[in-house]
PDB file of C-alpha atoms and ligand atoms in Angstrom:
ATOM      1  CA  MET C   8      -9.652  -3.243 -18.565  1.00  0.00           C
ATOM      2  CA  ALA C   9      -6.187  -1.952 -19.104  1.00  0.00           C
ATOM      3  CA  VAL C  10      -2.811  -1.810 -17.457  1.00  0.00           C
ATOM      4  CA  ARG C  11      -2.167   1.852 -16.683  1.00  0.00           C
ATOM      5  CA  PRO C  12       1.204   3.544 -16.298  1.00  0.00           C
ATOM      6  CA  VAL C  13       2.231   3.910 -12.646  1.00  0.00           C
ATOM      7  CA  LEU C  14       3.179   7.445 -11.619  1.00  0.00           C
ATOM      8  CA  THR C  15       6.543   7.781  -9.910  1.00  0.00           C
ATOM      9  CA  ILE C  16       7.886   9.995  -7.138  1.00  0.00           C
ATOM     10  CA  GLY C  17       8.155  13.562  -8.345  1.00  0.00           C
ATOM     11  CA  ASN C  18       4.734  13.526 -10.019  1.00  0.00           C
ATOM     12  CA  PRO C  19       2.576  16.087  -8.166  1.00  0.00           C
ATOM     13  CA  VAL C  20      -0.540  13.874  -8.334  1.00  0.00           C
ATOM     14  CA  LEU C  21       1.107  11.528  -5.825  1.00  0.00           C
ATOM     15  CA  ARG C  22       1.331  14.448  -3.379  1.00  0.00           C
ATOM     16  CA  GLN C  23      -2.304  15.544  -3.542  1.00  0.00           C
ATOM     17  CA  VAL C  24      -4.888  14.642  -0.918  1.00  0.00           C
ATOM     18  CA  ALA C  25      -7.290  12.460  -2.898  1.00  0.00           C
ATOM     19  CA  ARG C  26     -10.951  13.404  -2.810  1.00  0.00           C
ATOM     20  CA  GLU C  27     -13.712  11.196  -1.457  1.00  0.00           C
ATOM     21  CA  LEU C  28     -16.200   9.571  -3.801  1.00  0.00           C
ATOM     22  CA  THR C  29     -19.944  10.019  -3.440  1.00  0.00           C
ATOM     23  CA  ARG C  30     -22.242   7.006  -3.217  1.00  0.00           C
ATOM     24  CA  GLU C  31     -23.451   7.745  -6.754  1.00  0.00           C
ATOM     25  CA  GLU C  32     -19.901   7.844  -8.069  1.00  0.00           C
ATOM     26  CA  ILE C  33     -19.000   4.543  -6.385  1.00  0.00           C
ATOM     27  CA  LEU C  34     -21.907   2.854  -8.130  1.00  0.00           C
ATOM     28  CA  CYS C  35     -21.171   4.265 -11.566  1.00  0.00           C
ATOM     29  CA  ALA C  36     -19.353   2.512 -14.385  1.00  0.00           C
ATOM     30  CA  ASP C  37     -16.343   4.850 -14.379  1.00  0.00           C
ATOM     31  CA  VAL C  38     -15.306   3.748 -10.891  1.00  0.00           C
ATOM     32  CA  LYS C  39     -15.790   0.067 -11.781  1.00  0.00           C
ATOM     33  CA  THR C  40     -13.465   0.602 -14.742  1.00  0.00           C
ATOM     34  CA  LEU C  41     -10.929   2.431 -12.596  1.00  0.00           C
ATOM     35  CA  VAL C  42     -10.903  -0.410 -10.043  1.00  0.00           C
ATOM     36  CA  ALA C  43     -10.584  -3.051 -12.780  1.00  0.00           C
ATOM     37  CA  ASP C  44      -7.646  -1.130 -14.243  1.00  0.00           C
ATOM     38  CA  MET C  45      -6.031  -0.784 -10.814  1.00  0.00           C
ATOM     39  CA  ILE C  46      -6.308  -4.541 -10.223  1.00  0.00           C
ATOM     40  CA  GLU C  47      -4.876  -5.335 -13.651  1.00  0.00           C
ATOM     41  CA  THR C  48      -2.043  -2.850 -13.117  1.00  0.00           C
ATOM     42  CA  MET C  49      -1.280  -4.241  -9.644  1.00  0.00           C
ATOM     43  CA  HIS C  50      -1.096  -7.782 -11.051  1.00  0.00           C
ATOM     44  CA  HIS C  51       1.031  -6.667 -13.992  1.00  0.00           C
ATOM     45  CA  GLU C  52       3.476  -4.893 -11.661  1.00  0.00           C
ATOM     46  CA  GLU C  53       3.373  -7.790  -9.162  1.00  0.00           C
ATOM     47  CA  GLY C  54       2.454  -5.456  -6.336  1.00  0.00           C
ATOM     48  CA  ILE C  55       0.378  -6.310  -3.275  1.00  0.00           C
ATOM     49  CA  GLY C  56      -1.513  -3.049  -3.285  1.00  0.00           C
ATOM     50  CA  ILE C  57      -2.173   0.016  -5.380  1.00  0.00           C
ATOM     51  CA  ALA C  58      -3.908   3.314  -4.756  1.00  0.00           C
ATOM     52  CA  ALA C  59      -5.816   5.338  -7.346  1.00  0.00           C
ATOM     53  CA  PRO C  60      -3.371   8.290  -7.315  1.00  0.00           C
ATOM     54  CA  GLN C  61      -0.657   5.880  -8.452  1.00  0.00           C
ATOM     55  CA  VAL C  62      -2.523   5.490 -11.750  1.00  0.00           C
ATOM     56  CA  GLY C  63      -3.233   9.202 -11.967  1.00  0.00           C
ATOM     57  CA  GLU C  64      -6.699   9.415 -10.369  1.00  0.00           C
ATOM     58  CA  SER C  65      -6.774  11.554  -7.235  1.00  0.00           C
ATOM     59  CA  VAL C  66      -9.705   9.772  -5.585  1.00  0.00           C
ATOM     60  CA  GLN C  67      -9.993   7.752  -2.374  1.00  0.00           C
ATOM     61  CA  VAL C  68      -9.750   4.204  -3.727  1.00  0.00           C
ATOM     62  CA  ALA C  69      -7.173   1.540  -2.871  1.00  0.00           C
ATOM     63  CA  VAL C  70      -6.848  -2.151  -3.711  1.00  0.00           C
ATOM     64  CA  ILE C  71      -4.946  -4.702  -1.619  1.00  0.00           C
ATOM     65  CA  GLU C  72      -4.262  -8.376  -2.336  1.00  0.00           C
ATOM     66  CA  VAL C  73      -1.687 -10.697  -0.829  1.00  0.00           C
ATOM     67  CA  ALA C  74      -1.772 -13.874  -2.894  1.00  0.00           C
ATOM     68  CA  VAL C  75      -2.429 -17.193  -1.170  1.00  0.00           C
ATOM     69  CA  ASP C  76       0.485 -18.926  -2.852  1.00  0.00           C
ATOM     70  CA  SER C  77       2.827 -15.968  -2.906  1.00  0.00           C
ATOM     71  CA  GLU C  78       6.392 -17.187  -3.171  1.00  0.00           C
ATOM     72  CA  ARG C  79       7.527 -13.619  -3.011  1.00  0.00           C
ATOM     73  CA  TYR C  80       6.029 -13.065   0.445  1.00  0.00           C
ATOM     74  CA  PRO C  81       6.420 -16.522   1.997  1.00  0.00           C
ATOM     75  CA  ASP C  82       6.235 -15.334   5.598  1.00  0.00           C
ATOM     76  CA  THR C  83       2.928 -13.528   5.237  1.00  0.00           C
ATOM     77  CA  ASN C  84      -0.659 -14.613   5.579  1.00  0.00           C
ATOM     78  CA  PRO C  85      -2.731 -14.350   2.413  1.00  0.00           C
ATOM     79  CA  PHE C  86      -5.272 -11.562   2.103  1.00  0.00           C
ATOM     80  CA  GLU C  87      -8.000 -11.823  -0.476  1.00  0.00           C
ATOM     81  CA  LEU C  88      -8.474  -9.042  -2.966  1.00  0.00           C
ATOM     82  CA  ALA C  89     -10.331  -6.139  -1.362  1.00  0.00           C
ATOM     83  CA  VAL C  90     -11.278  -2.667  -2.558  1.00  0.00           C
ATOM     84  CA  PHE C  91     -11.346   0.218  -0.093  1.00  0.00           C
ATOM     85  CA  VAL C  92     -13.275   3.390  -0.881  1.00  0.00           C
ATOM     86  CA  ASN C  93     -13.056   6.487   1.356  1.00  0.00           C
ATOM     87  CA  PRO C  94     -11.074   4.537   3.980  1.00  0.00           C
ATOM     88  CA  ARG C  95     -10.338   5.866   7.469  1.00  0.00           C
ATOM     89  CA  ILE C  96      -7.653   4.347   9.678  1.00  0.00           C
ATOM     90  CA  THR C  97      -7.851   4.045  13.452  1.00  0.00           C
ATOM     91  CA  VAL C  98      -4.806   2.859  15.353  1.00  0.00           C
ATOM     92  CA  LEU C  99      -5.749   0.042  17.756  1.00  0.00           C
ATOM     93  CA  ASP C 100      -2.254  -0.690  19.036  1.00  0.00           C
ATOM     94  CA  ALA C 101       0.376   2.025  18.672  1.00  0.00           C
ATOM     95  CA  THR C 102       3.239  -0.316  19.502  1.00  0.00           C
ATOM     96  CA  GLU C 103       5.674   0.188  16.673  1.00  0.00           C
ATOM     97  CA  GLN C 104       6.813  -2.401  14.192  1.00  0.00           C
ATOM     98  CA  ALA C 105       9.360  -1.844  11.450  1.00  0.00           C
ATOM     99  CA  TYR C 106       9.313  -3.283   7.943  1.00  0.00           C
ATOM    100  CA  TRP C 107      11.483  -2.636   4.950  1.00  0.00           C
ATOM    101  CA  GLU C 108       8.999  -1.207   2.459  1.00  0.00           C
ATOM    102  CA  GLY C 109       9.021  -0.715  -1.256  1.00  0.00           C
ATOM    103  CA  CYS C 110       6.581   1.038  -3.571  1.00  0.00           C
ATOM    104  CA  LEU C 111       5.681   0.815  -7.243  1.00  0.00           C
ATOM    105  CA  SER C 112       5.883   4.629  -7.319  1.00  0.00           C
ATOM    106  CA  VAL C 113       9.384   4.720  -5.785  1.00  0.00           C
ATOM    107  CA  PRO C 114      11.265   2.409  -8.160  1.00  0.00           C
ATOM    108  CA  ASP C 115      14.355   0.468  -7.152  1.00  0.00           C
ATOM    109  CA  LEU C 116      14.410   1.519  -3.502  1.00  0.00           C
ATOM    110  CA  ARG C 117      13.646   0.007  -0.118  1.00  0.00           C
ATOM    111  CA  GLY C 118      13.419   1.817   3.202  1.00  0.00           C
ATOM    112  CA  LEU C 119      12.849   0.846   6.827  1.00  0.00           C
ATOM    113  CA  VAL C 120       9.558   2.290   8.120  1.00  0.00           C
ATOM    114  CA  HIS C 121       8.157   2.234  11.663  1.00  0.00           C
ATOM    115  CA  ARG C 122       4.361   2.072  11.975  1.00  0.00           C
ATOM    116  CA  PRO C 123       1.740   1.072  14.563  1.00  0.00           C
ATOM    117  CA  ARG C 124       1.263  -2.688  14.715  1.00  0.00           C
ATOM    118  CA  MET C 125      -2.549  -2.885  14.681  1.00  0.00           C
ATOM    119  CA  VAL C 126      -5.163  -0.764  12.897  1.00  0.00           C
ATOM    120  CA  ARG C 127      -8.835  -0.785  11.975  1.00  0.00           C
ATOM    121  CA  VAL C 128      -9.950   0.460   8.569  1.00  0.00           C
ATOM    122  CA  ASP C 129     -13.508   1.739   8.106  1.00  0.00           C
ATOM    123  CA  TYR C 130     -14.417   2.094   4.455  1.00  0.00           C
ATOM    124  CA  LEU C 131     -17.051   1.656   1.783  1.00  0.00           C
ATOM    125  CA  ASN C 132     -17.046  -1.359  -0.500  1.00  0.00           C
ATOM    126  CA  LEU C 133     -17.840  -1.264  -4.217  1.00  0.00           C
ATOM    127  CA  ASP C 134     -21.563  -1.490  -3.417  1.00  0.00           C
ATOM    128  CA  ALA C 135     -21.117   1.707  -1.361  1.00  0.00           C
ATOM    129  CA  GLU C 136     -21.848  -0.258   1.820  1.00  0.00           C
ATOM    130  CA  PRO C 137     -19.904   0.481   5.025  1.00  0.00           C
ATOM    131  CA  ALA C 138     -17.426  -2.164   6.129  1.00  0.00           C
ATOM    132  CA  SER C 139     -14.511  -2.436   8.477  1.00  0.00           C
ATOM    133  CA  ILE C 140     -11.516  -4.673   8.952  1.00  0.00           C
ATOM    134  CA  VAL C 141      -8.820  -5.090  11.575  1.00  0.00           C
ATOM    135  CA  ALA C 142      -5.252  -5.818  10.539  1.00  0.00           C
ATOM    136  CA  ASP C 143      -2.106  -6.471  12.500  1.00  0.00           C
ATOM    137  CA  GLY C 144       1.518  -7.257  11.738  1.00  0.00           C
ATOM    138  CA  PHE C 145       2.554  -7.182   8.101  1.00  0.00           C
ATOM    139  CA  LEU C 146      -0.990  -6.518   6.864  1.00  0.00           C
ATOM    140  CA  ALA C 147      -1.286  -3.474   9.143  1.00  0.00           C
ATOM    141  CA  THR C 148       1.810  -2.046   7.483  1.00  0.00           C
ATOM    142  CA  VAL C 149       0.410  -2.791   4.013  1.00  0.00           C
ATOM    143  CA  PHE C 150      -2.865  -1.028   4.849  1.00  0.00           C
ATOM    144  CA  GLN C 151      -1.109   2.028   6.251  1.00  0.00           C
ATOM    145  CA  HIS C 152       1.249   2.205   3.267  1.00  0.00           C
ATOM    146  CA  GLU C 153      -1.572   2.065   0.712  1.00  0.00           C
ATOM    147  CA  LEU C 154      -3.905   4.447   2.525  1.00  0.00           C
ATOM    148  CA  ASP C 155      -1.053   6.936   3.007  1.00  0.00           C
ATOM    149  CA  HIS C 156      -1.112   7.316  -0.790  1.00  0.00           C
ATOM    150  CA  LEU C 157      -4.616   8.811  -0.482  1.00  0.00           C
ATOM    151  CA  ASP C 158      -3.186  11.545   1.763  1.00  0.00           C
ATOM    152  CA  GLY C 159      -0.312  12.283  -0.621  1.00  0.00           C
ATOM    153  CA  VAL C 160       2.194  10.536   1.645  1.00  0.00           C
ATOM    154  CA  LEU C 161       4.893   8.156   0.399  1.00  0.00           C
ATOM    155  CA  TYR C 162       6.672   5.625   2.619  1.00  0.00           C
ATOM    156  CA  ILE C 163       9.912   7.441   2.014  1.00  0.00           C
ATOM    157  CA  ASP C 164       8.466  10.352   4.066  1.00  0.00           C
ATOM    158  CA  ARG C 165       8.235   8.018   7.053  1.00  0.00           C
ATOM    159  CA  VAL C 166      11.746   6.581   6.948  1.00  0.00           C
ATOM    160  CA  ARG C 167      13.106   7.700  10.296  1.00  0.00           C
ATOM    161  CA  ASP C 168      16.771   6.989   9.660  1.00  0.00           C
ATOM    162  CA  THR C 169      17.727   7.831   6.077  1.00  0.00           C
ATOM    163  CA  ARG C 170      20.701   5.519   6.402  1.00  0.00           C
ATOM    164  CA  LYS C 171      18.063   2.780   6.174  1.00  0.00           C
ATOM    165  CA  ILE C 172      17.283   3.570   2.539  1.00  0.00           C
ATOM    166  CA  ALA C 173      18.851   1.267  -0.018  1.00  0.00           C
ATOM    167  CA  THR C 174      18.677   0.364  -3.664  1.00  0.00           C
ATOM    168  CA  VAL C 175      17.049  -3.037  -4.134  1.00  0.00           C
ATOM    169  CA  ASP C 176      20.426  -4.589  -4.972  1.00  0.00           C
ATOM    170  CA  ASP C 177      22.103  -3.168  -1.877  1.00  0.00           C
ATOM    171  CA  TYR C 178      19.080  -3.964   0.248  1.00  0.00           C
ATOM    172  CA  VAL C 179      19.446  -7.616  -0.751  1.00  0.00           C
ATOM    173  CA  ARG C 180      23.189  -7.489  -0.301  1.00  0.00           C
ATOM    174  CA  PHE C 181      23.422  -5.689   3.047  1.00  0.00           C
ATOM    175  CA  TRP C 182      20.078  -5.690   4.825  1.00  0.00           C
ATOM    176  CA  LEU C 183      17.819  -8.560   3.812  1.00  0.00           C
ATOM    177  CA  ASN C 184      19.083 -11.094   6.318  1.00  0.00           C
ATOM    178  CA  LYS C 185      19.652  -8.761   9.236  1.00  0.00           C
ATOM    179  CA  PRO C 186      18.054 -10.264  12.312  1.00  0.00           C
ATOM    180  CA  GLY C 187      15.299  -8.296  13.991  1.00  0.00           C
ATOM    181  CA  GLU C 188      14.085  -6.433  10.935  1.00  0.00           C
ATOM    182  CA  GLN C 189      11.179  -7.386   8.755  1.00  0.00           C
ATOM    183  CA  HIS C 190      10.681  -7.011   5.076  1.00  0.00           C
ATOM    184  CA  MET C 191       7.875  -5.884   2.823  1.00  0.00           C
ATOM    185  CA  PRO C 192       8.962  -5.684  -0.807  1.00  0.00           C
ATOM    186  CA  ASP C 193       6.641  -3.422  -2.820  1.00  0.00           C
TER     187      ASP C 193
HETATM  188 ZN1   ZN Z 202       3.163   2.581  -2.497  1.00  0.00          ZN
END
């Protein structure tokens, strides 16, 4: 296992549509190593999710984990570490919610993003078995953010009002405690 460098905005790999993995590929050692590296990198960077293109591999793999005792995300429910291969999102409730998002690949910025409030994700697990999960609220935003990476989309593309982009310092100074807006650092 190894911590890998995280690609940042401007790197063309982040803008590619990642390719799906075959069942044989999912079960092979290379993918296990990639996933282990992604998890180690996510922990090292203190993120709550990471997608394979962010570590330079343009394949459809994403990892999400919201720690049980996360002080950084005190208002969120924990979500145990899960690996999503070839995920597909279906919107279950298109009612919009807005969170301030951040991204390991877009350093030192936050932006307000509107997304549907409830989604289902159909995917393969690391045993190449089909699985699905429903997420709402904050977790729905996390899922959509991470899976966007597999389509070459960054959250910054979805910021509707570019006046709601801020450096982390100015986000904390001017926006963090605004009523009616929710926050999802990284
Ligand atoms: Zn991201």
